[in-house]
PDB file of C-alpha atoms in Angstrom:
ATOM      1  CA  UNK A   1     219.652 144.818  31.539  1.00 55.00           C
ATOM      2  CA  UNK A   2     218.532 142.966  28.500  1.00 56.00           C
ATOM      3  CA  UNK A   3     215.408 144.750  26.769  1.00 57.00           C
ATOM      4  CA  UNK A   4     213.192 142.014  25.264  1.00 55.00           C
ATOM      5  CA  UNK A   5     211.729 142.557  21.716  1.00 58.00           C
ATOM      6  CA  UNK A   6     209.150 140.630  19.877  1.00 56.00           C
ATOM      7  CA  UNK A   7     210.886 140.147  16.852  1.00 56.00           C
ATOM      8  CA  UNK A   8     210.257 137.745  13.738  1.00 61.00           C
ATOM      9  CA  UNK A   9     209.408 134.298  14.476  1.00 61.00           C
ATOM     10  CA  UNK A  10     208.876 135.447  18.326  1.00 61.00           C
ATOM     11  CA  UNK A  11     206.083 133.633  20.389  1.00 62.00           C
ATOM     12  CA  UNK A  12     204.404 136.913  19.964  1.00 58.00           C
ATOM     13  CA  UNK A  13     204.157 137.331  16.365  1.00 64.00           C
ATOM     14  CA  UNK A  14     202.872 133.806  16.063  1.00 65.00           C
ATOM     15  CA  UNK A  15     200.600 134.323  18.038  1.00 67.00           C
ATOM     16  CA  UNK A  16     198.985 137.198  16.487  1.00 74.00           C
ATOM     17  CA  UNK A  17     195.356 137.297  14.295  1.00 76.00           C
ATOM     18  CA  UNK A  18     194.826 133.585  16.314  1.00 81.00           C
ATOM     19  CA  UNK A  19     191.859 135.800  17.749  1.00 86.00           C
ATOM     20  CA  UNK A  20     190.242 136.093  14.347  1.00 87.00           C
ATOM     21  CA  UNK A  21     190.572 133.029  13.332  1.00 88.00           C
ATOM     22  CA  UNK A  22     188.653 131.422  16.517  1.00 90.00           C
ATOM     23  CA  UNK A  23     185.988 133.961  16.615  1.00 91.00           C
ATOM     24  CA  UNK A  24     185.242 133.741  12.794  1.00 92.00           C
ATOM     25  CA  UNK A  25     184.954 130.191  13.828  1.00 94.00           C
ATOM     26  CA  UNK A  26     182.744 130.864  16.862  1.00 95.00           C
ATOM     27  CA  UNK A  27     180.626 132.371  14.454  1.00 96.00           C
ATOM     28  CA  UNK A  28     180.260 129.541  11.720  1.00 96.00           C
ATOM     29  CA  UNK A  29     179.285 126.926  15.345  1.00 96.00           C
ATOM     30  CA  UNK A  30     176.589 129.852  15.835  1.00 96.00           C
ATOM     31  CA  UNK A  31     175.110 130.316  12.266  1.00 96.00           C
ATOM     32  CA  UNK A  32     175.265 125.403  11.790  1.00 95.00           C
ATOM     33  CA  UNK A  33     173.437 125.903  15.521  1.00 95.00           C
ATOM     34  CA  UNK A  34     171.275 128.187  14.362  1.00 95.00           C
ATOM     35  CA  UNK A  35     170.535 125.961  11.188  1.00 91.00           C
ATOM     36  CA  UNK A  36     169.568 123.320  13.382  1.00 89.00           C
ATOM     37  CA  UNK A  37     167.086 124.774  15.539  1.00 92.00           C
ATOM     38  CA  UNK A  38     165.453 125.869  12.520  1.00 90.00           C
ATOM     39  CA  UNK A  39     164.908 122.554  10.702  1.00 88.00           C
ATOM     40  CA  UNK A  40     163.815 121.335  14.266  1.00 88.00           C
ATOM     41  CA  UNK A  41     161.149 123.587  14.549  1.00 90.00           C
ATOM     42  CA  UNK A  42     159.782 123.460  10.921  1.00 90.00           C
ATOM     43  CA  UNK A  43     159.669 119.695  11.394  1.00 90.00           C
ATOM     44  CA  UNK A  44     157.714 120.611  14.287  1.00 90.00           C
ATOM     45  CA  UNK A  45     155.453 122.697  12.634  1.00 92.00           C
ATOM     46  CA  UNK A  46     154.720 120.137   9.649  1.00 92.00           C
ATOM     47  CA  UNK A  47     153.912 117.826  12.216  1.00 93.00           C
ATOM     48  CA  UNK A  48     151.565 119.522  13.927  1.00 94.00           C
ATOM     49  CA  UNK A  49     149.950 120.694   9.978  1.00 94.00           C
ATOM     50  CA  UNK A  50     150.136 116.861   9.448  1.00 95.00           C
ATOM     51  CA  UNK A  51     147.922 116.587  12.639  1.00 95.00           C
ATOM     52  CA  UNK A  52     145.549 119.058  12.428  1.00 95.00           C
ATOM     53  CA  UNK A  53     145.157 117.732   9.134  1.00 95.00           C
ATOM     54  CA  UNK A  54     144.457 114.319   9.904  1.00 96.00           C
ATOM     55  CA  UNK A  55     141.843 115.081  12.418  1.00 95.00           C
ATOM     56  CA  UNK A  56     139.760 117.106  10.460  1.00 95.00           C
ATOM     57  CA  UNK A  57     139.699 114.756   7.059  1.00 95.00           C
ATOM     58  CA  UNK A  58     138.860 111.745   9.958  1.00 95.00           C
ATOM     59  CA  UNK A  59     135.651 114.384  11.185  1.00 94.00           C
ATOM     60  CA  UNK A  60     134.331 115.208   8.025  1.00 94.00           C
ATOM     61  CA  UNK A  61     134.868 111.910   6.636  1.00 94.00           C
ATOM     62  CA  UNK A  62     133.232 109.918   9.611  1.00 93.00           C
ATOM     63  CA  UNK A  63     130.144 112.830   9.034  1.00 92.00           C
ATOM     64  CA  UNK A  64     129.831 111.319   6.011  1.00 92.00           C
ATOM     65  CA  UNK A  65     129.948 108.198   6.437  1.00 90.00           C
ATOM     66  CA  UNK A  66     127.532 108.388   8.858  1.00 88.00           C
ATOM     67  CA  UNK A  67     125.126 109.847   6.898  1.00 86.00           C
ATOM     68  CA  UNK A  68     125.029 113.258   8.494  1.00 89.00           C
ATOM     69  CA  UNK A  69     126.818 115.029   5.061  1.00 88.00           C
ATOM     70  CA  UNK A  70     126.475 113.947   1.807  1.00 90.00           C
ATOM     71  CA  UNK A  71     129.382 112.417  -0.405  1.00 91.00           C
ATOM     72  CA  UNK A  72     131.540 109.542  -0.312  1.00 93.00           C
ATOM     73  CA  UNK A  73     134.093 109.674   2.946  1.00 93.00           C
ATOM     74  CA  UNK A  74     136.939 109.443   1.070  1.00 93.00           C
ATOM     75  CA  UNK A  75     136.599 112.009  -1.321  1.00 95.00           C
ATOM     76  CA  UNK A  76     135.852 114.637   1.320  1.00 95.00           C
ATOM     77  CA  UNK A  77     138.463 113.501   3.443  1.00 95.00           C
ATOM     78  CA  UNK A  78     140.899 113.850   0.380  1.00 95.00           C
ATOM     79  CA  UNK A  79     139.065 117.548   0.131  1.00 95.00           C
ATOM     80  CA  UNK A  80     140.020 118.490   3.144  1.00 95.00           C
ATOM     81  CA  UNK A  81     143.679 117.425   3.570  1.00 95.00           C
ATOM     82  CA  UNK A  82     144.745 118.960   0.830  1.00 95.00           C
ATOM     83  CA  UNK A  83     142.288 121.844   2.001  1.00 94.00           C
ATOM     84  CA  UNK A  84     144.891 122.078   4.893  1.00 93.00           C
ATOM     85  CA  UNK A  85     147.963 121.410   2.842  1.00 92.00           C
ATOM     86  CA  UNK A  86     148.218 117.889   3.294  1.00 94.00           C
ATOM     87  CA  UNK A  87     147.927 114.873   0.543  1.00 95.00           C
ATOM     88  CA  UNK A  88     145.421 111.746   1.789  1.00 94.00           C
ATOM     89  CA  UNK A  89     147.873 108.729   2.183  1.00 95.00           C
ATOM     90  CA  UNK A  90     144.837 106.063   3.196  1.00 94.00           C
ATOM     91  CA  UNK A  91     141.048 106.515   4.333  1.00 94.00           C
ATOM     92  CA  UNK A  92     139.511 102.703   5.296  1.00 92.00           C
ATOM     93  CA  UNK A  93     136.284 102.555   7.056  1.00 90.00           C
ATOM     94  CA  UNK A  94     137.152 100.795  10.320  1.00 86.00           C
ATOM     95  CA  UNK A  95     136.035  97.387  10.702  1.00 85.00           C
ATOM     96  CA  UNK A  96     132.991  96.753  13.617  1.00 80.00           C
ATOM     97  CA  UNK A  97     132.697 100.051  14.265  1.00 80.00           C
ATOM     98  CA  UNK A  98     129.853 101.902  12.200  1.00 81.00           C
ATOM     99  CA  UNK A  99     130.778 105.156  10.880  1.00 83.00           C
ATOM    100  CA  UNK A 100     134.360 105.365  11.931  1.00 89.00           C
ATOM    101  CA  UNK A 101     137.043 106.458   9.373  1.00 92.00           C
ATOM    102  CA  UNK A 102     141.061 106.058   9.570  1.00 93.00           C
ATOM    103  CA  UNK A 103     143.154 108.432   7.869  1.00 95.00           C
ATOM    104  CA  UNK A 104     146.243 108.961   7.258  1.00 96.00           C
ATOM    105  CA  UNK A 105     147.952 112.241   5.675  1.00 96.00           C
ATOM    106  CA  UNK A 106     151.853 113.489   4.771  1.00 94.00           C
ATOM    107  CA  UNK A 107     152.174 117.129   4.496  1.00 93.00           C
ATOM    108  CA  UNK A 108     156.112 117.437   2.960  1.00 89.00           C
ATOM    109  CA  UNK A 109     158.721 119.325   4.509  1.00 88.00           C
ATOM    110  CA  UNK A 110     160.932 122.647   3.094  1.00 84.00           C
ATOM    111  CA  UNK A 111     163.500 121.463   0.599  1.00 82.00           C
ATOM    112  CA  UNK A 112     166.078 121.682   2.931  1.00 80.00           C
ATOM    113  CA  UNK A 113     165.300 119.290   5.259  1.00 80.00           C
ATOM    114  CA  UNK A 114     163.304 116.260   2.848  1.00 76.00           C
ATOM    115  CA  UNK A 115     166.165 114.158   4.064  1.00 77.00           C
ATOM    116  CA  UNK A 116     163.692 113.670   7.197  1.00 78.00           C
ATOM    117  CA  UNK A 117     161.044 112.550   4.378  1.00 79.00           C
ATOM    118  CA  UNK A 118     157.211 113.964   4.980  1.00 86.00           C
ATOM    119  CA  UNK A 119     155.307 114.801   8.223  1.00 90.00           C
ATOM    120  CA  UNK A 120     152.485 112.127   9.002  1.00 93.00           C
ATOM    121  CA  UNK A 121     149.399 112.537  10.407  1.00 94.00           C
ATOM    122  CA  UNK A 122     146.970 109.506  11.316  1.00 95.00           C
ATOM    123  CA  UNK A 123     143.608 109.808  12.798  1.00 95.00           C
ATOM    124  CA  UNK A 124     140.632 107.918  13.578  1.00 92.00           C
ATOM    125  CA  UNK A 125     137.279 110.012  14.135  1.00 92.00           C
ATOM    126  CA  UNK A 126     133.408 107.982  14.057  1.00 87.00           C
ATOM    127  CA  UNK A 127     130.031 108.161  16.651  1.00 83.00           C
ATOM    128  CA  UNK A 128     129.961 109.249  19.919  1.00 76.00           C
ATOM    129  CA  UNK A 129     130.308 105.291  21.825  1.00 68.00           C
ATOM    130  CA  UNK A 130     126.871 104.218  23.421  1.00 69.00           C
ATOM    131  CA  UNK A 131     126.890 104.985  27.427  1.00 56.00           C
ATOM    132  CA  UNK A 132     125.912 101.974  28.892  1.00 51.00           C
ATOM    133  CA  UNK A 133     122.830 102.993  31.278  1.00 56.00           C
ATOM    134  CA  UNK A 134     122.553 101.560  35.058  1.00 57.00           C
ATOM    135  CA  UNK A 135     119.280  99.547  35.897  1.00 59.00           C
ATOM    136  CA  UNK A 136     117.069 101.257  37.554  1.00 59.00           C
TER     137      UNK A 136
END
C-alpha cells in the first residue's frame, strides 16, 4: 500500500491559513455592519432633536404671538431652537389663522455622516380652534 503525504503544492497545503483569511474578513462585514447601524441610529436621533425642536420654538413662538409672552415670535422661536441645539431655518405667521406660527429647524448631523445633509424639523403650533356649540 501506497502511504499518501501532503507534500508541496498538495491540495492540502493550498489549502491551509484559507481559514484566516475568511474570518478576518467575517470580521471587517461585522465592524462596515456595525458602522451602519450606527449612522442609522444617530440620524435617528437628530431627527427626533430636529423635532422636539421644532415643536417647542412653534409653542413659544405662537405664545407670543398671541400675546400671552412678550417679544417678537421669531426671535424667541430662534431662542429656543438653538436652546435645543437646533438653528431656525423659517418662522412665518400663518396666514387666516390668528396666532399660529410655522417653523422650521435643521439640527446637523456627526461629521461622519453630513453626506445625509441636516435633520429637519417643521412645526406649526397657534390657539386652541373654537368648538362649535350645539343650539340649545
Amino acid at each position: 500500500m501506497k502511504e499518501s503525504r501532503a507534500g508541496p503544492g498538495s491540495e492540502a497545503e493550498v489549502d491551509r491559513g484559507s481559514a484566516s483569511v475568511v474570518g478576518a474578513m467575517l470580521m471587517m462585514a461585522a465592524v462596515a455592519a456595525m458602522a451602519v447601524v450606527a449612522a442609522i441610529a444617530h440620524v435617528a436621533v437628530m431627527n427626533c432633536r430636529a423635532a422636539t425642536a421644532a415643536d417647542l420654538a412653534a409653542l413659544s413662538a405662537a405664545d407670543a404671538a398671541r400675546g400671552l409672552t412678550t417679544g417678537d415670535p421669531c426671535d424667541i422661536a430662534t431662542r429656543v431652537a438653538r436652546g435645543n441645539g437646533a438653528q431656525l431655518v423659517s418662522c412665518t405667521e400663518v396666514p387666516g389663522l390668528a396666532g399660529a406660527i410655522d417653523v422650521d429647524v435643521e439640527v446637523d448631523l456627526n461629521h461622519w455622516v453630513t453626506v445625509l445633509g441636516p435633520a429637519r424639523g417643521m412645526a406649526r403650533a397657534g390657539p386652541p380652534a373654537e368648538e362649535v356649540s350645539d343650539p340649545p
